[in-house]
PDB file of C-alpha atoms in Angstrom:
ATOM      1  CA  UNK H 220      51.979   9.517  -0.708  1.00 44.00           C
ATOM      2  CA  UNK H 221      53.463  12.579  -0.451  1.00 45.00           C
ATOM      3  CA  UNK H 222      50.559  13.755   2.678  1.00 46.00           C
ATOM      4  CA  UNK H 223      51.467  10.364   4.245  1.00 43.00           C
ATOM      5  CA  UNK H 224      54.698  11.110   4.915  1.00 48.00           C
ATOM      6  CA  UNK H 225      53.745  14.918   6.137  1.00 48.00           C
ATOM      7  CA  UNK H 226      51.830  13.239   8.421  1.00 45.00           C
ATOM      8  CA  UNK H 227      54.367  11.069  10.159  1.00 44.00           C
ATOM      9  CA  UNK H 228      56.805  13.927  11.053  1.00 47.00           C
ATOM     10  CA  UNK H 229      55.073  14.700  14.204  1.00 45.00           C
ATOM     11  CA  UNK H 230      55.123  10.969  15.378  1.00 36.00           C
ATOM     12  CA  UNK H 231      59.033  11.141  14.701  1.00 40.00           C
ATOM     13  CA  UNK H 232      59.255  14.352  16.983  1.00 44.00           C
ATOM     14  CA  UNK H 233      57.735  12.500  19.443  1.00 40.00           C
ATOM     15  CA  UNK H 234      59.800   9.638  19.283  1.00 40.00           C
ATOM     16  CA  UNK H 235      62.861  11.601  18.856  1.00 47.00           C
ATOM     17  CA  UNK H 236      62.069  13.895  21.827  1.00 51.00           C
ATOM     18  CA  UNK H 237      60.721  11.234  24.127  1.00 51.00           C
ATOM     19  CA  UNK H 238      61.639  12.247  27.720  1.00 53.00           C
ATOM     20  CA  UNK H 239      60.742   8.610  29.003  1.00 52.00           C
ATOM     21  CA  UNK H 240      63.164   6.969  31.029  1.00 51.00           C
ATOM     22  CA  UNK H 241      63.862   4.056  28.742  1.00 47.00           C
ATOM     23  CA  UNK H 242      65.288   6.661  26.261  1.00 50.00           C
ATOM     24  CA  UNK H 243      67.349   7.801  28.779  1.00 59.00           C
ATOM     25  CA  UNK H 244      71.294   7.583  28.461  1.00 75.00           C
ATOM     26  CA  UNK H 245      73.384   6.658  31.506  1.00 94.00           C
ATOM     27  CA  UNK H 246      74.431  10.564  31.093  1.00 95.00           C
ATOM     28  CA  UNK H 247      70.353  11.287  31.368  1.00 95.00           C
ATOM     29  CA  UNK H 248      69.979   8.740  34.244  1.00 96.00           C
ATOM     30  CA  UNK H 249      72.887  10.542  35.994  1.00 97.00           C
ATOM     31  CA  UNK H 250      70.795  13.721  35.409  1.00 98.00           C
ATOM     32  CA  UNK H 251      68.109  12.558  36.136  1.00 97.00           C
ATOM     33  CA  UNK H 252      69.216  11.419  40.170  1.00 97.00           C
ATOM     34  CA  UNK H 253      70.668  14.746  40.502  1.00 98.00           C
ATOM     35  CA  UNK H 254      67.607  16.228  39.961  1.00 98.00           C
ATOM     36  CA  UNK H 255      66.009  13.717  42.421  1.00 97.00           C
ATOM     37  CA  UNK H 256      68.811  14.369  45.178  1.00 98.00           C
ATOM     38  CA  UNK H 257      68.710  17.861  44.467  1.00 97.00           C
ATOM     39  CA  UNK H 258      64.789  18.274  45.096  1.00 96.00           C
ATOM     40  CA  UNK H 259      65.075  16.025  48.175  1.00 96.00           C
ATOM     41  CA  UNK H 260      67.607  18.507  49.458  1.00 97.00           C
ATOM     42  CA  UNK H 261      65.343  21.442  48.582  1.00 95.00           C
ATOM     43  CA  UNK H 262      62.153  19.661  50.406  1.00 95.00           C
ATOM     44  CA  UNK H 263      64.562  18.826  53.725  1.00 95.00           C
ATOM     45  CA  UNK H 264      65.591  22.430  54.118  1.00 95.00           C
ATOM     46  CA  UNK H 265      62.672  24.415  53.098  1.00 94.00           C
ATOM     47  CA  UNK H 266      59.512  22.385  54.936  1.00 94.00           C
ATOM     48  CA  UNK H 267      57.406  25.440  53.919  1.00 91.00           C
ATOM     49  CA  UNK H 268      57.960  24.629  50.169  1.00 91.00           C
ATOM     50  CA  UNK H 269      57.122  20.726  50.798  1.00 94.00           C
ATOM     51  CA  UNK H 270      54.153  21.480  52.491  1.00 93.00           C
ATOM     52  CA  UNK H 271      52.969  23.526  49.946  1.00 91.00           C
ATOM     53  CA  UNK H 272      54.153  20.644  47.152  1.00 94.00           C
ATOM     54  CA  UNK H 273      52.002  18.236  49.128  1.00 94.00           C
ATOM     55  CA  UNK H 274      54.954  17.020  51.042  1.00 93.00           C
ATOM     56  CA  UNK H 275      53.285  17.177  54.931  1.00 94.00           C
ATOM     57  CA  UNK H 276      55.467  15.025  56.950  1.00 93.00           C
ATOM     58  CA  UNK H 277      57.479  18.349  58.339  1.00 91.00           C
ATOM     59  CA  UNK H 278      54.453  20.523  58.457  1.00 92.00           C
ATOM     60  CA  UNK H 279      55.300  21.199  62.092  1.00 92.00           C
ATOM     61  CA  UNK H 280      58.780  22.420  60.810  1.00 92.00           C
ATOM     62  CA  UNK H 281      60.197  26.111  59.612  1.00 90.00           C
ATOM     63  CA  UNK H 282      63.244  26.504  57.835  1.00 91.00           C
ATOM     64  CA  UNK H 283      65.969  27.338  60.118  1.00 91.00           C
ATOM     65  CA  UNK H 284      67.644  30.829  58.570  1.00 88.00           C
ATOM     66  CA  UNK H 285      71.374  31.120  60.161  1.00 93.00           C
ATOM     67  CA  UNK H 286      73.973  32.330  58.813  1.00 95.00           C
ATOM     68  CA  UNK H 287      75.604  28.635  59.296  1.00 97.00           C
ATOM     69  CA  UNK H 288      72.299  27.339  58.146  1.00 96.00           C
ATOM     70  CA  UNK H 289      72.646  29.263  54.804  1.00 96.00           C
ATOM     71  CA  UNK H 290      76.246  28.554  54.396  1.00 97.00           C
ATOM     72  CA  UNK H 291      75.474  24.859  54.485  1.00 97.00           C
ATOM     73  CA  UNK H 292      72.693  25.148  52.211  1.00 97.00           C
ATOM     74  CA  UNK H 293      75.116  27.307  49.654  1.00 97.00           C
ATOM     75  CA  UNK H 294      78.019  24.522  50.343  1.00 98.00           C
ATOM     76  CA  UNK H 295      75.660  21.561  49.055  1.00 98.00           C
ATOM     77  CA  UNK H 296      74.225  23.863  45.859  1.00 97.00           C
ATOM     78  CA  UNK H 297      78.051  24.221  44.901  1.00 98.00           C
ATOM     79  CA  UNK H 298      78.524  19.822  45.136  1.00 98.00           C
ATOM     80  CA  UNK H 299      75.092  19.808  43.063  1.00 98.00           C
ATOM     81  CA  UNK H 300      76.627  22.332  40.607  1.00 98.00           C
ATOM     82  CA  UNK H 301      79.918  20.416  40.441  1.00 98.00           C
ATOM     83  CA  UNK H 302      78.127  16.832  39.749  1.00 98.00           C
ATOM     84  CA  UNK H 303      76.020  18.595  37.222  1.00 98.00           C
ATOM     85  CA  UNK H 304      79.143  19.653  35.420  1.00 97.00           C
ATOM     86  CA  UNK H 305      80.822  16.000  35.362  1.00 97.00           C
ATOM     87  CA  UNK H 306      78.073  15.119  33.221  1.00 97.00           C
ATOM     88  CA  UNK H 307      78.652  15.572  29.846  1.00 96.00           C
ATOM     89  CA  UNK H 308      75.874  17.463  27.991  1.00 96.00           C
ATOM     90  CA  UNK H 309      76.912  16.929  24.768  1.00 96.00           C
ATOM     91  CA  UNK H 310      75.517  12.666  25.359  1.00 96.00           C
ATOM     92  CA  UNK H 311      71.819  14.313  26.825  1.00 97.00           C
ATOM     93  CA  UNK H 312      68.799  13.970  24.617  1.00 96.00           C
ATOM     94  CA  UNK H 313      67.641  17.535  23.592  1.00 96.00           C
ATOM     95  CA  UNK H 314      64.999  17.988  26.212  1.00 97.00           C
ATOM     96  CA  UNK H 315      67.422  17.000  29.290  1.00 97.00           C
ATOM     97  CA  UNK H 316      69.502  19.253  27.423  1.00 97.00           C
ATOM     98  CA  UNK H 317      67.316  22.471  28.156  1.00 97.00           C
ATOM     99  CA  UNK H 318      67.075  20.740  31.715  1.00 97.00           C
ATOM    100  CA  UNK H 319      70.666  20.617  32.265  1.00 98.00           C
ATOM    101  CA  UNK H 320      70.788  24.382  31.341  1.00 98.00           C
ATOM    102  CA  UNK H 321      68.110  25.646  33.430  1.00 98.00           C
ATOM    103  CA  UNK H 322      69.345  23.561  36.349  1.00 98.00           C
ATOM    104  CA  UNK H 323      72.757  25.186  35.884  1.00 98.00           C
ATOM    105  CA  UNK H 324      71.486  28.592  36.079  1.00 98.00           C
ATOM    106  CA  UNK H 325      69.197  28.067  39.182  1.00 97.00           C
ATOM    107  CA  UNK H 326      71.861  26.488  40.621  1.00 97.00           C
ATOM    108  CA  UNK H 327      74.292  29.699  39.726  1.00 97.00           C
ATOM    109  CA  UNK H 328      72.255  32.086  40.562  1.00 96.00           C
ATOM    110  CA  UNK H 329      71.390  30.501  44.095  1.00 95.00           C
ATOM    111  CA  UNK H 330      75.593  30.829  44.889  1.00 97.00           C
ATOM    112  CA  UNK H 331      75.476  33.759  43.276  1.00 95.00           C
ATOM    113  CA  UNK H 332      72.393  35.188  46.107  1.00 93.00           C
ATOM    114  CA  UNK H 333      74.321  33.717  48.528  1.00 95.00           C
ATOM    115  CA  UNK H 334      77.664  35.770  47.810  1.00 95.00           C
ATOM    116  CA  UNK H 335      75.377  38.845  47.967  1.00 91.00           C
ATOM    117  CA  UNK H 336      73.786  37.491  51.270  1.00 92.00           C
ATOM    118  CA  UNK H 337      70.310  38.496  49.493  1.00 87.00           C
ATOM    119  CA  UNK H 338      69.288  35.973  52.622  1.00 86.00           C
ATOM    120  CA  UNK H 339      70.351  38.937  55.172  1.00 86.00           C
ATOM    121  CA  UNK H 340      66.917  40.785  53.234  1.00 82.00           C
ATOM    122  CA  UNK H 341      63.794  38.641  54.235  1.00 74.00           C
ATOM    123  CA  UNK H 342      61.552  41.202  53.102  1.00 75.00           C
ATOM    124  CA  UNK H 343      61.713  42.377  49.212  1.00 74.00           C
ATOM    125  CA  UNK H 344      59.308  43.255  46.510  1.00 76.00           C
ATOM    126  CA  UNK H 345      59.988  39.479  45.441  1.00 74.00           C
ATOM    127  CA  UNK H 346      59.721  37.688  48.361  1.00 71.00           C
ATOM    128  CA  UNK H 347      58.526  37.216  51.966  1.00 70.00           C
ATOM    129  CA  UNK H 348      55.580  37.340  54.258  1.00 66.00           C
ATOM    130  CA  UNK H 349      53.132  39.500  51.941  1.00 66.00           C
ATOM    131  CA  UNK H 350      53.488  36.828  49.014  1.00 69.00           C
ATOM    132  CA  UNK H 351      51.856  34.146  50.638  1.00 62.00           C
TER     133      UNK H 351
END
């Protein structure tokens, strides 16, 4: 009896972790579209990164990479930011949880580049031509 029951915990982590939609508060669904608007955004601006996510209708597009361009882009990170933080975490399940956080810091760090105007440096040991 005792085995049986052993053997059911994993099925209840599953269940309890289940990251499918119908487990999904209205706090996850609200999550959730912010994701969704927030990766749309991403694909619009950087047709580079959708081509190479299989997203081809801008293949004949480059990002533009103005000053105005990146102030923009920095503008609409800070609205994502602030809709992320009218949703209250506390009501997520625990794996939207750990994608709330993780949004929140790419989010933060991304205003936090554009403060430094890392943008102004195309060329690092991170990032540019020589990575592709």
């Amino acid at each position: 009896m005792r085995s049986s029951r052993i053997a059911l915990i994993p099925l209840f982590m599953l269940i309890a972790c289940d990251p499918s939609p119908s487990s999904r508060t209205d706090k996850g669904e609200q999550l959730h579209a912010l994701f969704e608007d927030a990766w749309a955004f991403e694909l619009r601006e950087n047709p580079l990164r959708a081509t190479s996510v299989g997203h081809h209708e801008n293949n004949h597009l480059l990002p533009s990479v103005s000053t105005e361009d990146e102030t923009q882009r920095a503008e609409a990170r800070g609205r994502f930011l602030e809709r992320l933080r009218t949703i209250d975490r506390s009501q997520l399940a625990p794996a939207d949880r750990i994608s709330y956080d993780m949004f929140e810091r790419e989010l933060a760090d991304a205003l936090s580049e554009f403060v430094f105007q890392s943008f102004q440096i195309p060329v690092n040991a991170d990032s540019g031509f020589h990575i592709a």
